[in-house]
Amino acid sequence: MKRTAITEQFEAVLVSARRLAQRTEAEAIVLLADLPYDFTAVKRSIGKSLLLVASDKPDVQRCAVEDEIAMVPLINEPETVQMQLSQALLEAIADDLLRPGVKVVALYPGFEVNAIDTISVVNLTEHLVRLTARDLQRLETQVPLETLRMVVDLACEIGREGREGKPVGTTFVVGDHRKVLRLSHPTIHNPFRGYAKKERQFRDARTRESIKEFAQIDCAFVISSDGFVESAGRYLDAPAHGLTLSKGLGSRHWAAAAISKATKGIAITVSESTGTVRLFQDGIVMLRIEPLDRAMKWQAFEFEPPPTTD
Ligand SMILES: Nc1ncnc2c1ncn2[C@@H]1O[C@H](COP(=O)(O)OP(=O)(O)OP(=O)(O)O)[C@@H](O)[C@H]1O
């Protein structure tokens, strides 16, 4: 398969990444690749560090496998670079390629499509806490991982971006939806009522856009385990006794913990005050994702060229 040449700039980035990985004792260099590079050459440039290639492009994935480089396949969706990076780190941990708590150096096209122009040192302790492959596998037995990932991704987006500049908090309860509906009551008319199933699919970008809009009205979304939005604006009524949660978590998080204890559903909260996403199962926090930088919207960067002199 034809490979994309490694430009001088990319080579310089790789050499810097190698040094940075050594200095910071990073466990791996994660390359978010949109193009089928010669990954053996990339590997040579970064020296002893472990190389992970993450991509949603089938040809890039094939080349990485061909070059015998550890590869993290991403879901092919129009995501921000930061979302893709988060997804790559999550998947890498889930696949036991990375351990939570380590540092990695990430290389990605931060500003220009198709150019590896950005390096970050990502501390997985800050980024993903208490997530282990075993946790994810255990979760998978209850709700399909695919549905969970979609919901967690959207929750992270809401936590990071809010809506129209304002922070937004919300809750999703995924799976066991009939029982969740029985243990909750509506606070508004269900905006998804009357829509055919295929118009309530979580994987549909329009549905996710509506969810972001309705997230502002607060309370909880109820999602079936096969990925359909059943209801929005539900107040969760499950009793919270017998639960213990970290100090500082308020009623939203207690309600999420309680519903996850009383049903087989997984509750995912977005904190309005911090943007942190938490995933509850059986009354306890199984996963916490911090917003890497709440104020930063990676694709909002616009370069304004200097005025020309002529
Ligand atoms: N039982 C419940 N079911 C659904 N949503 C709830 C429930 N209780 C509280 N909430 C939501 O949580 C919001 C209040 O959150 P509060 O600040 O008390 O909690 P918190 O856990 O500290 O959350 P945050 O970190 O977002 O501030 C309410 O506006 C409400 O929408």
Short mmCIF file of C-alpha atoms and ligand atoms in Angstrom, two decimals:
data_model
loop_
_atom_site.label_atom_id
_atom_site.label_comp_id
_atom_site.label_asym_id
_atom_site.label_seq_id
_atom_site.Cartn_x
_atom_site.Cartn_y
_atom_site.Cartn_z
CA MET A 1 0.00 0.00 0.00
CA LYS A 2 1.27 3.49 -0.87
CA ARG A 3 2.61 5.34 2.15
CA THR A 4 2.59 9.06 2.86
CA ALA A 5 6.08 10.51 3.04
CA ILE A 6 7.28 11.73 6.42
CA THR A 7 7.82 15.46 6.01
CA GLU A 8 10.71 17.33 7.59
CA GLN A 9 8.30 18.89 10.05
CA PHE A 10 6.87 15.51 11.05
CA GLU A 11 10.38 14.13 11.49
CA ALA A 12 11.25 17.09 13.74
CA VAL A 13 8.08 16.46 15.76
CA LEU A 14 9.05 12.80 16.16
CA VAL A 15 12.54 13.66 17.37
CA SER A 16 11.06 16.12 19.89
CA ALA A 17 8.54 13.52 21.01
CA ARG A 18 11.34 11.03 21.59
CA ARG A 19 13.19 13.52 23.81
CA LEU A 20 10.04 14.55 25.60
CA ALA A 21 9.09 10.94 26.26
CA GLN A 22 12.52 10.31 27.79
CA ARG A 23 12.47 13.47 29.92
CA THR A 24 8.93 12.89 31.23
CA GLU A 25 9.33 9.11 31.52
CA ALA A 26 6.28 8.67 29.35
CA GLU A 27 5.17 5.08 28.83
CA ALA A 28 4.27 5.47 25.18
CA ILE A 29 3.96 7.82 22.24
CA VAL A 30 0.44 7.88 20.86
CA LEU A 31 0.11 9.00 17.27
CA LEU A 32 -3.32 10.09 16.04
CA ALA A 33 -2.84 9.39 12.35
CA ASP A 34 -5.06 10.36 9.45
CA LEU A 35 -2.58 9.25 6.80
CA PRO A 36 -0.89 5.89 6.07
CA TYR A 37 2.67 6.75 7.06
CA ASP A 38 5.57 4.33 7.02
CA PHE A 39 5.10 3.41 10.67
CA THR A 40 8.30 1.39 10.77
CA ALA A 41 10.17 4.62 9.97
CA VAL A 42 8.12 6.48 12.60
CA LYS A 43 9.09 3.83 15.11
CA ARG A 44 12.75 4.21 14.20
CA SER A 45 12.59 7.97 14.80
CA ILE A 46 11.07 7.70 18.25
CA GLY A 47 13.66 5.20 19.50
CA LYS A 48 12.87 2.91 22.38
CA SER A 49 9.45 4.34 23.31
CA LEU A 50 6.37 2.21 22.73
CA LEU A 51 4.46 3.50 19.70
CA LEU A 52 0.65 3.35 19.54
CA VAL A 53 -1.13 4.39 16.37
CA ALA A 54 -4.77 5.43 16.69
CA SER A 55 -6.94 6.04 13.66
CA ASP A 56 -10.47 5.81 12.31
CA LYS A 57 -9.15 5.35 8.76
CA PRO A 58 -9.16 1.71 7.57
CA ASP A 59 -6.12 2.18 5.30
CA VAL A 60 -4.11 3.71 8.17
CA GLN A 61 -5.18 0.87 10.46
CA ARG A 62 -4.12 -1.69 7.84
CA CYS A 63 -0.68 -0.07 7.44
CA ALA A 64 -0.09 -0.02 11.20
CA VAL A 65 -0.97 -3.72 11.43
CA GLU A 66 1.25 -4.46 8.42
CA ASP A 67 4.14 -2.65 10.15
CA GLU A 68 3.42 -4.59 13.36
CA ILE A 69 2.72 -1.46 15.38
CA ALA A 70 0.16 -1.54 18.23
CA MET A 71 -3.00 -0.02 16.79
CA VAL A 72 -6.09 1.48 18.41
CA PRO A 73 -9.04 1.56 16.00
CA LEU A 74 -11.34 4.56 16.52
CA ILE A 75 -15.00 4.91 15.59
CA ASN A 76 -15.38 6.78 12.34
CA GLU A 77 -17.32 9.87 13.31
CA PRO A 78 -16.83 13.58 12.81
CA GLU A 79 -15.19 14.24 16.16
CA THR A 80 -12.94 16.98 17.45
CA VAL A 81 -9.28 16.04 17.68
CA GLN A 82 -9.50 16.14 21.45
CA MET A 83 -12.43 13.72 21.48
CA GLN A 84 -10.47 11.38 19.25
CA LEU A 85 -7.49 11.57 21.53
CA SER A 86 -9.64 10.85 24.60
CA GLN A 87 -11.23 7.94 22.76
CA ALA A 88 -7.81 6.62 21.76
CA LEU A 89 -6.54 6.72 25.36
CA LEU A 90 -9.70 5.08 26.67
CA GLU A 91 -9.50 2.30 24.10
CA ALA A 92 -5.79 1.80 24.69
CA ILE A 93 -6.44 1.32 28.40
CA ALA A 94 -9.39 -0.95 27.70
CA ASP A 95 -7.17 -3.07 25.43
CA ASP A 96 -4.42 -3.21 28.09
CA LEU A 97 -2.01 -1.34 25.84
CA LEU A 98 -1.68 1.41 28.45
CA ARG A 99 -2.08 1.41 32.20
CA PRO A 100 -4.10 4.09 33.98
CA GLY A 101 -1.79 6.38 35.93
CA VAL A 102 1.01 6.62 33.37
CA LYS A 103 2.10 9.51 31.18
CA VAL A 104 1.99 9.44 27.42
CA VAL A 105 3.19 11.78 24.73
CA ALA A 106 0.47 12.40 22.16
CA LEU A 107 1.12 13.57 18.58
CA TYR A 108 -1.77 14.80 16.50
CA PRO A 109 -3.00 17.25 13.88
CA GLY A 110 -4.05 19.97 16.33
CA PHE A 111 -4.35 22.86 13.94
CA GLU A 112 -3.96 21.67 10.40
CA VAL A 113 -5.70 18.66 8.91
CA ASN A 114 -3.23 16.01 7.71
CA ALA A 115 -0.19 17.55 9.45
CA ILE A 116 1.15 16.21 12.71
CA ASP A 117 1.82 19.61 14.23
CA THR A 118 1.05 19.25 17.95
CA ILE A 119 2.63 17.45 20.91
CA SER A 120 1.03 17.04 24.33
CA VAL A 121 2.14 15.25 27.46
CA VAL A 122 -1.00 13.63 28.85
CA ASN A 123 -1.10 12.40 32.39
CA LEU A 124 -3.60 9.57 32.51
CA THR A 125 -4.04 10.00 36.24
CA GLU A 126 -5.65 13.33 35.63
CA HIS A 127 -7.39 12.25 32.51
CA LEU A 128 -8.90 8.92 33.35
CA VAL A 129 -9.16 7.81 36.89
CA ARG A 130 -10.09 4.42 38.22
CA LEU A 131 -10.63 2.98 34.80
CA THR A 132 -9.24 -0.48 34.28
CA ALA A 133 -9.78 -2.98 31.55
CA ARG A 134 -11.53 -5.20 34.04
CA ASP A 135 -13.95 -2.42 34.95
CA LEU A 136 -14.85 -1.91 31.34
CA GLN A 137 -15.28 -5.60 30.70
CA ARG A 138 -17.53 -5.88 33.69
CA LEU A 139 -19.58 -2.96 32.44
CA GLU A 140 -19.88 -4.62 29.08
CA THR A 141 -21.77 -7.53 30.52
CA GLN A 142 -24.57 -5.17 31.52
CA VAL A 143 -24.84 -2.67 28.67
CA PRO A 144 -23.09 -3.07 25.30
CA LEU A 145 -19.80 -1.24 25.34
CA GLU A 146 -20.64 0.47 22.06
CA THR A 147 -23.70 2.17 23.57
CA LEU A 148 -21.77 3.15 26.68
CA ARG A 149 -18.91 4.66 24.74
CA MET A 150 -21.26 6.79 22.66
CA VAL A 151 -22.97 8.12 25.77
CA VAL A 152 -19.69 8.70 27.63
CA ASP A 153 -18.29 10.53 24.61
CA LEU A 154 -21.30 12.83 24.42
CA ALA A 155 -21.23 13.40 28.18
CA CYS A 156 -17.56 14.44 27.89
CA GLU A 157 -18.44 16.81 25.09
CA ILE A 158 -21.21 18.40 27.17
CA GLY A 159 -18.89 18.62 30.18
CA ARG A 160 -16.18 20.29 28.20
CA GLU A 161 -18.18 22.61 26.01
CA GLY A 162 -21.43 23.30 27.86
CA ARG A 163 -23.93 25.09 25.69
CA GLU A 164 -23.57 28.55 24.26
CA GLY A 165 -20.74 29.34 26.63
CA LYS A 166 -22.62 28.23 29.75
CA PRO A 167 -21.70 25.10 31.75
CA VAL A 168 -24.32 22.36 31.61
CA GLY A 169 -24.85 19.45 33.98
CA THR A 170 -26.94 16.41 33.23
CA THR A 171 -27.40 12.66 33.77
CA PHE A 172 -27.83 9.72 31.42
CA VAL A 173 -29.13 6.37 32.60
CA VAL A 174 -28.30 3.63 30.11
CA GLY A 175 -29.90 0.19 30.14
CA ASP A 176 -32.74 -1.45 32.11
CA HIS A 177 -34.85 1.47 30.86
CA ARG A 178 -38.27 0.09 31.85
CA LYS A 179 -37.27 -0.13 35.49
CA VAL A 180 -35.52 3.24 35.31
CA LEU A 181 -38.74 4.78 33.98
CA ARG A 182 -40.70 3.16 36.81
CA LEU A 183 -38.26 4.61 39.36
CA SER A 184 -38.43 8.16 37.98
CA HIS A 185 -41.04 10.73 37.02
CA PRO A 186 -41.27 13.34 34.28
CA THR A 187 -40.51 16.97 35.04
CA ILE A 188 -41.49 18.07 31.53
CA HIS A 189 -43.37 16.56 28.57
CA ASN A 190 -41.00 14.01 27.09
CA PRO A 191 -39.57 15.75 24.00
CA PHE A 192 -38.73 12.37 22.37
CA ARG A 193 -42.23 11.01 22.72
CA GLY A 194 -44.01 10.16 19.48
CA TYR A 195 -40.82 9.88 17.45
CA ALA A 196 -40.16 6.62 15.62
CA LYS A 197 -37.34 4.53 17.03
CA LYS A 198 -35.01 5.30 14.19
CA GLU A 199 -35.33 9.02 14.94
CA ARG A 200 -34.27 8.43 18.52
CA GLN A 201 -31.05 6.57 17.77
CA PHE A 202 -28.19 7.78 19.91
CA ARG A 203 -25.72 7.06 17.14
CA ASP A 204 -27.51 9.57 14.91
CA ALA A 205 -25.73 12.96 15.02
CA ARG A 206 -29.10 14.80 14.96
CA THR A 207 -30.31 12.95 18.04
CA ARG A 208 -27.09 13.81 19.86
CA GLU A 209 -27.49 17.46 18.89
CA SER A 210 -31.05 17.44 20.34
CA ILE A 211 -29.73 15.84 23.52
CA LYS A 212 -27.19 18.63 23.91
CA GLU A 213 -30.03 21.11 23.58
CA PHE A 214 -32.32 19.31 26.06
CA ALA A 215 -29.45 18.81 28.51
CA GLN A 216 -30.01 22.42 29.50
CA ILE A 217 -33.40 21.54 30.94
CA ASP A 218 -31.65 19.35 33.49
CA CYS A 219 -32.60 16.05 35.14
CA ALA A 220 -31.97 12.75 33.39
CA PHE A 221 -32.07 11.12 29.96
CA VAL A 222 -33.14 7.50 29.84
CA ILE A 223 -31.39 5.44 27.14
CA SER A 224 -32.14 1.83 26.27
CA SER A 225 -29.21 -0.57 26.18
CA ASP A 226 -29.53 -0.86 22.41
CA GLY A 227 -28.94 2.88 22.09
CA PHE A 228 -32.36 4.57 21.76
CA VAL A 229 -33.37 7.66 23.73
CA GLU A 230 -36.50 6.69 25.66
CA SER A 231 -37.07 9.89 27.59
CA ALA A 232 -35.58 13.20 28.72
CA GLY A 233 -36.22 15.40 31.74
CA ARG A 234 -36.79 12.53 34.21
CA TYR A 235 -36.40 13.11 37.93
CA LEU A 236 -34.84 10.00 39.46
CA ASP A 237 -36.67 8.69 42.52
CA ALA A 238 -34.56 5.71 43.60
CA PRO A 239 -33.76 5.81 47.34
CA ALA A 240 -30.20 6.82 48.22
CA HIS A 241 -29.84 5.05 51.57
CA GLY A 242 -26.99 2.64 52.06
CA LEU A 243 -24.79 4.49 49.57
CA THR A 244 -21.48 6.23 50.21
CA LEU A 245 -20.09 8.88 47.90
CA SER A 246 -17.15 11.27 48.02
CA LYS A 247 -17.69 14.48 49.90
CA GLY A 248 -18.66 17.38 47.70
CA LEU A 249 -20.92 15.40 45.40
CA GLY A 250 -24.44 16.82 45.48
CA SER A 251 -27.94 15.67 44.67
CA ARG A 252 -27.32 14.98 40.99
CA HIS A 253 -24.59 12.47 41.80
CA TRP A 254 -26.50 10.87 44.66
CA ALA A 255 -29.51 10.36 42.39
CA ALA A 256 -27.26 8.78 39.74
CA ALA A 257 -25.62 6.47 42.28
CA ALA A 258 -29.03 5.48 43.65
CA ILE A 259 -30.60 4.62 40.29
CA SER A 260 -27.53 2.57 39.33
CA LYS A 261 -27.92 0.66 42.59
CA ALA A 262 -31.66 0.08 42.21
CA THR A 263 -31.50 -1.02 38.55
CA LYS A 264 -29.09 -2.71 36.14
CA GLY A 265 -28.68 0.63 34.38
CA ILE A 266 -25.41 2.54 34.22
CA ALA A 267 -25.73 6.19 35.21
CA ILE A 268 -23.44 8.78 33.65
CA THR A 269 -23.33 12.25 35.14
CA VAL A 270 -21.89 15.51 33.87
CA SER A 271 -21.14 17.93 36.69
CA GLU A 272 -22.28 21.44 35.98
CA SER A 273 -19.74 22.92 38.34
CA THR A 274 -16.62 21.09 37.10
CA GLY A 275 -17.47 19.40 33.79
CA THR A 276 -16.31 16.07 35.28
CA VAL A 277 -18.01 12.97 33.88
CA ARG A 278 -18.67 10.05 36.24
CA LEU A 279 -19.98 6.63 35.49
CA PHE A 280 -21.90 4.82 38.22
CA GLN A 281 -22.65 1.14 38.42
CA ASP A 282 -24.28 -0.61 41.33
CA GLY A 283 -24.15 2.60 43.40
CA ILE A 284 -20.45 3.36 43.02
CA VAL A 285 -18.27 5.49 40.75
CA MET A 286 -16.59 3.17 38.27
CA LEU A 287 -15.03 5.79 36.04
CA ARG A 288 -14.23 9.44 36.25
CA ILE A 289 -13.13 11.58 33.34
CA GLU A 290 -11.90 15.09 33.89
CA PRO A 291 -12.42 17.65 31.16
CA LEU A 292 -8.89 18.19 29.85
CA ASP A 293 -9.51 21.84 29.35
CA ARG A 294 -13.01 23.04 29.69
CA ALA A 295 -12.56 26.35 27.96
CA MET A 296 -10.71 25.02 24.97
CA LYS A 297 -12.53 24.16 21.76
CA TRP A 298 -9.94 22.61 19.57
CA GLN A 299 -11.54 23.19 16.22
CA ALA A 300 -12.44 26.75 17.01
CA PHE A 301 -8.87 27.84 16.34
CA GLU A 302 -8.77 30.29 13.50
CA PHE A 303 -5.60 31.63 12.06
CA GLU A 304 -5.77 35.22 11.02
CA PRO A 305 -3.04 35.95 8.51
CA PRO A 306 -1.10 39.19 8.94
CA PRO A 307 -2.18 41.97 6.57
CA THR A 308 -0.28 41.98 3.31
CA THR A 309 1.88 44.99 2.60
CA ASP A 310 1.06 45.44 -1.09
N1 LIG B 1 -33.19 12.97 41.70
C1 LIG B 1 -32.73 13.65 40.66
N2 LIG B 1 -32.93 13.21 39.40
C2 LIG B 1 -32.45 13.88 38.35
N3 LIG B 1 -31.75 15.03 38.45
C3 LIG B 1 -31.50 15.51 39.68
C4 LIG B 1 -31.96 14.85 40.84
N4 LIG B 1 -31.58 15.55 41.93
C5 LIG B 1 -30.91 16.62 41.45
N5 LIG B 1 -30.86 16.59 40.12
C6 LIG B 1 -30.26 17.57 39.23
O1 LIG B 1 -29.11 18.10 39.85
C7 LIG B 1 -29.18 19.52 39.88
C8 LIG B 1 -28.66 20.05 41.17
O2 LIG B 1 -27.44 19.56 41.37
P1 LIG B 1 -26.59 19.79 42.69
O3 LIG B 1 -25.75 20.99 42.48
O4 LIG B 1 -27.41 19.67 43.92
O5 LIG B 1 -25.80 18.47 42.58
P2 LIG B 1 -24.29 18.17 42.30
O6 LIG B 1 -24.23 16.68 42.44
O7 LIG B 1 -23.45 19.03 43.17
O8 LIG B 1 -24.12 18.53 40.77
P3 LIG B 1 -23.14 19.56 40.00
O9 LIG B 1 -21.76 19.03 40.19
O10 LIG B 1 -23.63 19.49 38.62
O11 LIG B 1 -23.35 20.89 40.64
C9 LIG B 1 -30.64 19.85 39.79
O12 LIG B 1 -30.79 21.05 39.05
C10 LIG B 1 -31.26 18.68 39.12
O13 LIG B 1 -31.46 18.95 37.77
#
